[in-house]
PDB file of C-alpha atoms in Angstrom:
ATOM      1  CA  MET C   1       0.000   0.000   0.000  1.00  0.00           C
ATOM      2  CA  LYS C   2       1.394   3.399  -1.005  1.00  0.00           C
ATOM      3  CA  LYS C   3       1.736   5.979   1.757  1.00  0.00           C
ATOM      4  CA  ILE C   4       0.903   9.668   1.455  1.00  0.00           C
ATOM      5  CA  LEU C   5       1.361  12.540   3.901  1.00  0.00           C
ATOM      6  CA  ILE C   6      -1.004  15.491   3.531  1.00  0.00           C
ATOM      7  CA  VAL C   7       0.307  18.673   5.149  1.00  0.00           C
ATOM      8  CA  ASP C   8      -2.191  21.546   5.216  1.00  0.00           C
ATOM      9  CA  ASP C   9      -3.783  23.754   7.872  1.00  0.00           C
ATOM     10  CA  GLU C  10      -7.131  23.997   6.029  1.00  0.00           C
ATOM     11  CA  PRO C  11      -9.469  21.266   7.401  1.00  0.00           C
ATOM     12  CA  ASN C  12     -11.700  21.075   4.306  1.00  0.00           C
ATOM     13  CA  ILE C  13      -8.733  20.466   2.028  1.00  0.00           C
ATOM     14  CA  VAL C  14      -7.306  17.845   4.369  1.00  0.00           C
ATOM     15  CA  MET C  15     -10.646  16.031   4.656  1.00  0.00           C
ATOM     16  CA  SER C  16     -11.325  15.918   0.924  1.00  0.00           C
ATOM     17  CA  LEU C  17      -7.805  14.754   0.059  1.00  0.00           C
ATOM     18  CA  GLU C  18      -7.742  12.217   2.902  1.00  0.00           C
ATOM     19  CA  TYR C  19     -11.085  10.745   1.825  1.00  0.00           C
ATOM     20  CA  THR C  20     -10.046  10.541  -1.820  1.00  0.00           C
ATOM     21  CA  PHE C  21      -6.661   8.935  -1.197  1.00  0.00           C
ATOM     22  CA  LYS C  22      -8.050   6.412   1.317  1.00  0.00           C
ATOM     23  CA  LYS C  23     -10.685   5.485  -1.273  1.00  0.00           C
ATOM     24  CA  ASN C  24      -7.809   4.926  -3.728  1.00  0.00           C
ATOM     25  CA  ASN C  25      -6.079   2.527  -1.283  1.00  0.00           C
ATOM     26  CA  TYR C  26      -3.397   4.812   0.116  1.00  0.00           C
ATOM     27  CA  GLU C  27      -2.290   4.825   3.733  1.00  0.00           C
ATOM     28  CA  VAL C  28      -2.832   8.469   4.700  1.00  0.00           C
ATOM     29  CA  PHE C  29      -0.984  10.541   7.302  1.00  0.00           C
ATOM     30  CA  ILE C  30      -2.144  14.049   8.216  1.00  0.00           C
ATOM     31  CA  ALA C  31      -0.205  17.035   9.533  1.00  0.00           C
ATOM     32  CA  ARG C  32      -1.637  20.500  10.192  1.00  0.00           C
ATOM     33  CA  ASP C  33       1.687  22.341   9.912  1.00  0.00           C
ATOM     34  CA  GLY C  34       5.292  21.816   8.944  1.00  0.00           C
ATOM     35  CA  GLN C  35       6.491  20.927  12.434  1.00  0.00           C
ATOM     36  CA  GLU C  36       3.848  18.218  12.812  1.00  0.00           C
ATOM     37  CA  ALA C  37       4.867  16.889   9.380  1.00  0.00           C
ATOM     38  CA  LEU C  38       8.530  16.717  10.387  1.00  0.00           C
ATOM     39  CA  ASP C  39       7.559  14.865  13.588  1.00  0.00           C
ATOM     40  CA  ILE C  40       5.574  12.297  11.560  1.00  0.00           C
ATOM     41  CA  LEU C  41       8.471  11.901   9.110  1.00  0.00           C
ATOM     42  CA  LYS C  42      10.838  10.810  11.893  1.00  0.00           C
ATOM     43  CA  ASN C  43       9.077   7.407  11.951  1.00  0.00           C
ATOM     44  CA  ASN C  44       7.155   7.218   8.657  1.00  0.00           C
ATOM     45  CA  PHE C  45       8.493   7.368   5.126  1.00  0.00           C
ATOM     46  CA  PRO C  46       5.664   8.153   2.723  1.00  0.00           C
ATOM     47  CA  ASP C  47       5.894   7.710  -1.034  1.00  0.00           C
ATOM     48  CA  VAL C  48       4.396  11.164  -1.600  1.00  0.00           C
ATOM     49  CA  ILE C  49       4.000  14.332   0.469  1.00  0.00           C
ATOM     50  CA  ILE C  50       1.384  16.928  -0.477  1.00  0.00           C
ATOM     51  CA  LEU C  51       2.599  20.128   1.120  1.00  0.00           C
ATOM     52  CA  ASP C  52       0.999  23.536   1.579  1.00  0.00           C
ATOM     53  CA  VAL C  53       3.286  26.582   1.635  1.00  0.00           C
ATOM     54  CA  MET C  54       1.496  28.970   4.017  1.00  0.00           C
ATOM     55  CA  MET C  55       1.121  27.268   7.394  1.00  0.00           C
ATOM     56  CA  PRO C  56       1.661  28.153  11.056  1.00  0.00           C
ATOM     57  CA  MET C  57       4.872  27.179  12.874  1.00  0.00           C
ATOM     58  CA  VAL C  58       7.046  25.940   9.995  1.00  0.00           C
ATOM     59  CA  ASP C  59       6.035  26.904   6.453  1.00  0.00           C
ATOM     60  CA  GLY C  60       6.131  24.562   3.464  1.00  0.00           C
ATOM     61  CA  TYR C  61       9.412  25.890   2.079  1.00  0.00           C
ATOM     62  CA  ALA C  62      11.245  25.335   5.386  1.00  0.00           C
ATOM     63  CA  THR C  63       9.581  21.927   5.747  1.00  0.00           C
ATOM     64  CA  LEU C  64      10.799  20.886   2.292  1.00  0.00           C
ATOM     65  CA  GLU C  65      14.341  22.005   3.118  1.00  0.00           C
ATOM     66  CA  GLN C  66      14.292  19.685   6.149  1.00  0.00           C
ATOM     67  CA  ILE C  67      12.788  16.811   4.123  1.00  0.00           C
ATOM     68  CA  LYS C  68      15.551  17.120   1.520  1.00  0.00           C
ATOM     69  CA  LYS C  69      18.211  16.772   4.254  1.00  0.00           C
ATOM     70  CA  ASP C  70      16.802  13.407   5.428  1.00  0.00           C
ATOM     71  CA  LYS C  71      18.400  10.475   3.604  1.00  0.00           C
ATOM     72  CA  ASN C  72      15.427   8.247   4.557  1.00  0.00           C
ATOM     73  CA  LEU C  73      13.189  10.503   2.461  1.00  0.00           C
ATOM     74  CA  LYS C  74      15.328  10.837  -0.654  1.00  0.00           C
ATOM     75  CA  HIS C  75      12.890   8.741  -2.724  1.00  0.00           C
ATOM     76  CA  THR C  76       9.818  10.580  -1.408  1.00  0.00           C
ATOM     77  CA  LYS C  77       8.034  12.730  -4.003  1.00  0.00           C
ATOM     78  CA  VAL C  78       6.870  16.178  -2.875  1.00  0.00           C
ATOM     79  CA  ILE C  79       3.983  18.116  -4.387  1.00  0.00           C
ATOM     80  CA  PHE C  80       3.370  21.693  -3.307  1.00  0.00           C
ATOM     81  CA  LEU C  81      -0.340  22.515  -3.204  1.00  0.00           C
ATOM     82  CA  SER C  82      -0.614  26.209  -2.454  1.00  0.00           C
ATOM     83  CA  ALA C  83      -2.590  29.397  -2.969  1.00  0.00           C
ATOM     84  CA  LYS C  84       0.755  31.130  -3.572  1.00  0.00           C
ATOM     85  CA  ASN C  85       0.551  31.168  -7.349  1.00  0.00           C
ATOM     86  CA  LYS C  86       3.057  33.797  -8.475  1.00  0.00           C
ATOM     87  CA  GLU C  87       5.797  32.641 -10.833  1.00  0.00           C
ATOM     88  CA  SER C  88       8.374  33.460  -8.129  1.00  0.00           C
ATOM     89  CA  ASP C  89       6.564  31.268  -5.554  1.00  0.00           C
ATOM     90  CA  ILE C  90       6.364  28.346  -7.971  1.00  0.00           C
ATOM     91  CA  ALA C  91      10.001  28.786  -9.033  1.00  0.00           C
ATOM     92  CA  LYS C  92      11.110  28.843  -5.381  1.00  0.00           C
ATOM     93  CA  GLY C  93       9.188  25.638  -4.586  1.00  0.00           C
ATOM     94  CA  LEU C  94      10.658  23.807  -7.566  1.00  0.00           C
ATOM     95  CA  ALA C  95      14.151  25.160  -6.861  1.00  0.00           C
ATOM     96  CA  LEU C  96      13.944  23.758  -3.308  1.00  0.00           C
ATOM     97  CA  GLY C  97      13.331  20.323  -4.796  1.00  0.00           C
ATOM     98  CA  ALA C  98       9.566  19.870  -5.114  1.00  0.00           C
ATOM     99  CA  ASP C  99       8.627  17.410  -7.846  1.00  0.00           C
ATOM    100  CA  CYS C 100       5.514  19.374  -8.746  1.00  0.00           C
ATOM    101  CA  TYR C 101       3.719  22.608  -7.819  1.00  0.00           C
ATOM    102  CA  LEU C 102      -0.076  22.784  -8.037  1.00  0.00           C
ATOM    103  CA  THR C 103      -2.047  25.906  -7.196  1.00  0.00           C
ATOM    104  CA  LYS C 104      -5.274  26.352  -5.237  1.00  0.00           C
ATOM    105  CA  PRO C 105      -8.114  26.215  -6.017  1.00  0.00           C
ATOM    106  CA  PHE C 106      -7.387  22.744  -7.342  1.00  0.00           C
ATOM    107  CA  SER C 107      -9.100  19.747  -8.869  1.00  0.00           C
ATOM    108  CA  ILE C 108      -8.919  16.643  -6.673  1.00  0.00           C
ATOM    109  CA  LYS C 109      -8.847  14.565  -9.848  1.00  0.00           C
ATOM    110  CA  LYS C 110      -5.764  16.454 -11.028  1.00  0.00           C
ATOM    111  CA  VAL C 111      -4.012  15.950  -7.668  1.00  0.00           C
ATOM    112  CA  VAL C 112      -4.734  12.204  -7.764  1.00  0.00           C
ATOM    113  CA  GLU C 113      -3.489  12.007 -11.366  1.00  0.00           C
ATOM    114  CA  GLN C 114      -0.311  13.903 -10.483  1.00  0.00           C
ATOM    115  CA  VAL C 115       0.400  11.599  -7.526  1.00  0.00           C
ATOM    116  CA  ALA C 116      -0.136   8.518  -9.698  1.00  0.00           C
ATOM    117  CA  GLU C 117       2.154   9.951 -12.375  1.00  0.00           C
ATOM    118  CA  LEU C 118       4.960  10.644  -9.869  1.00  0.00           C
ATOM    119  CA  LEU C 119       4.712   7.104  -8.505  1.00  0.00           C
ATOM    120  CA  ASN C 120       5.019   5.436 -11.913  1.00  0.00           C
TER     121      ASN C 120
END
């Protein structure tokens, strides 16, 4: 079973993504901010992380920098899913090592397709 970590502080987004990925036979982990995500990643190594940029405590960019330093996570794919949609925001996310950058509002179908594509 593929594992996915959803990191977002918006409950409606988390619920809809969690429901969809569980329905598609993923083991789903949830974090409400970057620090909670990093705590989860100490003991769990998901195949994909869906990561928001603007969150309390530790933002998505700083979270990704920490993820990239962890050798246990080097095969983990990271998708930014953010309302920050300026070219500079997207460029920064990709430069930090994200595999993909999707902007909000988003299509759940597109997120699922992107995850499947990264895992193939």
